Coordinates of C-alpha atoms in Angstrom, one line a residue:
X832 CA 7.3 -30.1 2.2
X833 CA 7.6 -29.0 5.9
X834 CA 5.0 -25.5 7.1
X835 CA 6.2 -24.3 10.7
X836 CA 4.8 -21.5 12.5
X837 CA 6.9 -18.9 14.3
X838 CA 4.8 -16.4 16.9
X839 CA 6.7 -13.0 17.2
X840 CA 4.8 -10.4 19.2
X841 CA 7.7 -8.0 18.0
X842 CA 7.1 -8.3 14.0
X843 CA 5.8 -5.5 12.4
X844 CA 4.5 -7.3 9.6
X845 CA 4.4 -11.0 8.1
X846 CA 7.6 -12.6 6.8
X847 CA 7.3 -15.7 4.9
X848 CA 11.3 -17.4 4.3
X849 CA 11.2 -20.3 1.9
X850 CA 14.3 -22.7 2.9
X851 CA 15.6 -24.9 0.1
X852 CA 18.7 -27.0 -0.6
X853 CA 18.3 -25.4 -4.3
X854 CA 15.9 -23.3 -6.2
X855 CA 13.6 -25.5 -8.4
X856 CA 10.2 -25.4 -10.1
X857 CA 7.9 -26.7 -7.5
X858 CA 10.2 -23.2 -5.5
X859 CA 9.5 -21.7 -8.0
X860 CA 5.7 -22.1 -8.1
X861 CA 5.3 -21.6 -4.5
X862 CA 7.1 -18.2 -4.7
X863 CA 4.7 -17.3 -7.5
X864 CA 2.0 -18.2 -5.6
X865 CA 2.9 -15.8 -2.4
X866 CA 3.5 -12.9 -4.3
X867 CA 0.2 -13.1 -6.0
X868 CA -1.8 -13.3 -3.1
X869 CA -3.8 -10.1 -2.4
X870 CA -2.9 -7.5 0.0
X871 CA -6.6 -6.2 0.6
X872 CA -9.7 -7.2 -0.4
X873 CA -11.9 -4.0 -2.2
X874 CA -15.6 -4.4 -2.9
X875 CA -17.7 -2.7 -6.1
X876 CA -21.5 -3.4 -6.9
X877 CA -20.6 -7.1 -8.2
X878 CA -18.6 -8.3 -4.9
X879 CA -15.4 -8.9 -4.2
X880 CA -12.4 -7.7 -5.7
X881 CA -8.8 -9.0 -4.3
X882 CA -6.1 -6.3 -5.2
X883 CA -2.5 -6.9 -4.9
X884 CA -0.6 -4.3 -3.4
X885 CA 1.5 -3.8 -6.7
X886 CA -2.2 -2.7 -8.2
X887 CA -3.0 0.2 -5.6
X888 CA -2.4 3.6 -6.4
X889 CA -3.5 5.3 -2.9
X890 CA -6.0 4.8 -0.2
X891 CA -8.4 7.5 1.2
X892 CA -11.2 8.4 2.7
X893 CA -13.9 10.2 1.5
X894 CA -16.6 10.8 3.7
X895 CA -17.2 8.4 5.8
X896 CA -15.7 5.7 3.3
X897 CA -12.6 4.2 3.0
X898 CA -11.6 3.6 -0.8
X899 CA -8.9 2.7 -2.8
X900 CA -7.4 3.8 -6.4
X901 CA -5.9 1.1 -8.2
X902 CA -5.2 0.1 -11.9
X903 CA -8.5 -1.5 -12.4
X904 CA -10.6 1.3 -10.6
X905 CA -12.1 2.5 -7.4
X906 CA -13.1 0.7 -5.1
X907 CA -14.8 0.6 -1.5
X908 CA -12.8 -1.1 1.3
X909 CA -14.0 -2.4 4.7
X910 CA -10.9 -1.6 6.7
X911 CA -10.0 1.1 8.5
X912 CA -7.0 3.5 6.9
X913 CA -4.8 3.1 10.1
X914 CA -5.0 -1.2 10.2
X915 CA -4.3 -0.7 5.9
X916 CA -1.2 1.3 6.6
X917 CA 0.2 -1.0 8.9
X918 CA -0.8 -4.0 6.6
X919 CA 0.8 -2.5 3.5
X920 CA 4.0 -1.5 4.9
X921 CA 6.7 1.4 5.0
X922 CA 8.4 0.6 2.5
X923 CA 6.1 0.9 0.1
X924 CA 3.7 3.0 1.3
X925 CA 3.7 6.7 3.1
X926 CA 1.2 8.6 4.9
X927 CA 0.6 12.3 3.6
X928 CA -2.6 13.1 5.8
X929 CA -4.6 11.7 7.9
X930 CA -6.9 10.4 5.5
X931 CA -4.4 9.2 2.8
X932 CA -1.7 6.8 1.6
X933 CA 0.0 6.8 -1.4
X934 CA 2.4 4.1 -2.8
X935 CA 6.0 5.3 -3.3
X936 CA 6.7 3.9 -6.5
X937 CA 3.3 5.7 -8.1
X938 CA 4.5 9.1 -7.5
X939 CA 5.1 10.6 -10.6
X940 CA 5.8 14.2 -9.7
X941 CA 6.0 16.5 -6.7
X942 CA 4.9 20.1 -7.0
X943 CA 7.0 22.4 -4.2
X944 CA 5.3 25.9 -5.3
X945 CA 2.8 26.1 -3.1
X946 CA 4.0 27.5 -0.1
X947 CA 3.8 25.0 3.3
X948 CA 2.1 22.1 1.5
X949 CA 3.1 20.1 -1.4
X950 CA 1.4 18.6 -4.6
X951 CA 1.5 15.1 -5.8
X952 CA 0.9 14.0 -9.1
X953 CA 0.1 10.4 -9.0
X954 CA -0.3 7.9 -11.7
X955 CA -3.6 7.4 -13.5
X956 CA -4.1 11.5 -13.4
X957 CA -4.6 11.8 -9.8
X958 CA -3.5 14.8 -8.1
X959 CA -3.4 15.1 -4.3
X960 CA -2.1 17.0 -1.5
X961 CA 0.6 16.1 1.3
X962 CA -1.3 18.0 4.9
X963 CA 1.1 20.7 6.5
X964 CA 1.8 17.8 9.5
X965 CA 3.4 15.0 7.2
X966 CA 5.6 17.9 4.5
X967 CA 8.7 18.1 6.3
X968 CA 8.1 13.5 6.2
X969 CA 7.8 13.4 2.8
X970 CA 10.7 16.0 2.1
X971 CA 12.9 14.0 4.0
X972 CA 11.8 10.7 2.1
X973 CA 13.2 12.1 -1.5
X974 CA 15.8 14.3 -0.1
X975 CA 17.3 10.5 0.9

């Protein structure tokens, strides 16, 4: 097995390409073994928790904290909300206020009646807000 490194100042995020002549179980195990590594790394009284980004529900900040929603609980994180957008992605995630992300795929349902802001019902119960500033963003994003 051959591991190369490629610098590009101009990536937006890290791409991993496995190259193979054919697709076969030690492929297989390595793809496997990408996918479950963890996006972020939350903490709760006992340590550590690594979280996949298939696991997070949102991330937010409350107070002065940065936490996270996920299938297995809440949890503290040590980033900072900007550096886990960026980490996480577009595509899976969006921005609804400055102190929020949610995950596309965890949006259950979105509530339009309240005039100039709009309601998201997200898995696991939670209910959140989109800010004024990001509406017309997230409009766009299931008007597509």
């Amino acid at each position: 097995m051959k591991i190369e490194f490629r610098r590009e100042p101009e990536a937006a995020e890290v791409r991993v390409l496995v190259t193979a002549a054919e697709r076969t179980p030690e492929v297989e195990a390595l793809l496997r073994r990408i996918r479950a590594l963890p996006a972020v790394i939350a903490y709760d009284a006992r340590g550590e928790v690594p979280l996949r980004a298939e696991e997070i529900i949102r991330i937010y900040t409350e107070g002065r904290r940065v936490r996270v929603d996920s299938d297995r609980g809440s949890f503290d994180l040590r980033s900072r909300l900007y550096e886990l957008e960026e980490k996480l992605g577009a595509a899976d995630f969006v921005r609804i206020s400055n102190s929020e992300i949610v995950q596309k795929g965890r949006i259950l349902r979105l509530d339009f009646s309240l005039t100039g802001t709009i309601r998201l019902m997200l898995e696991g119960g939670i209910e959140t807000y989109v800010s004024r500033r990001y509406v017309s963003r997230i409009r766009r994003m299931f008007e597509n």
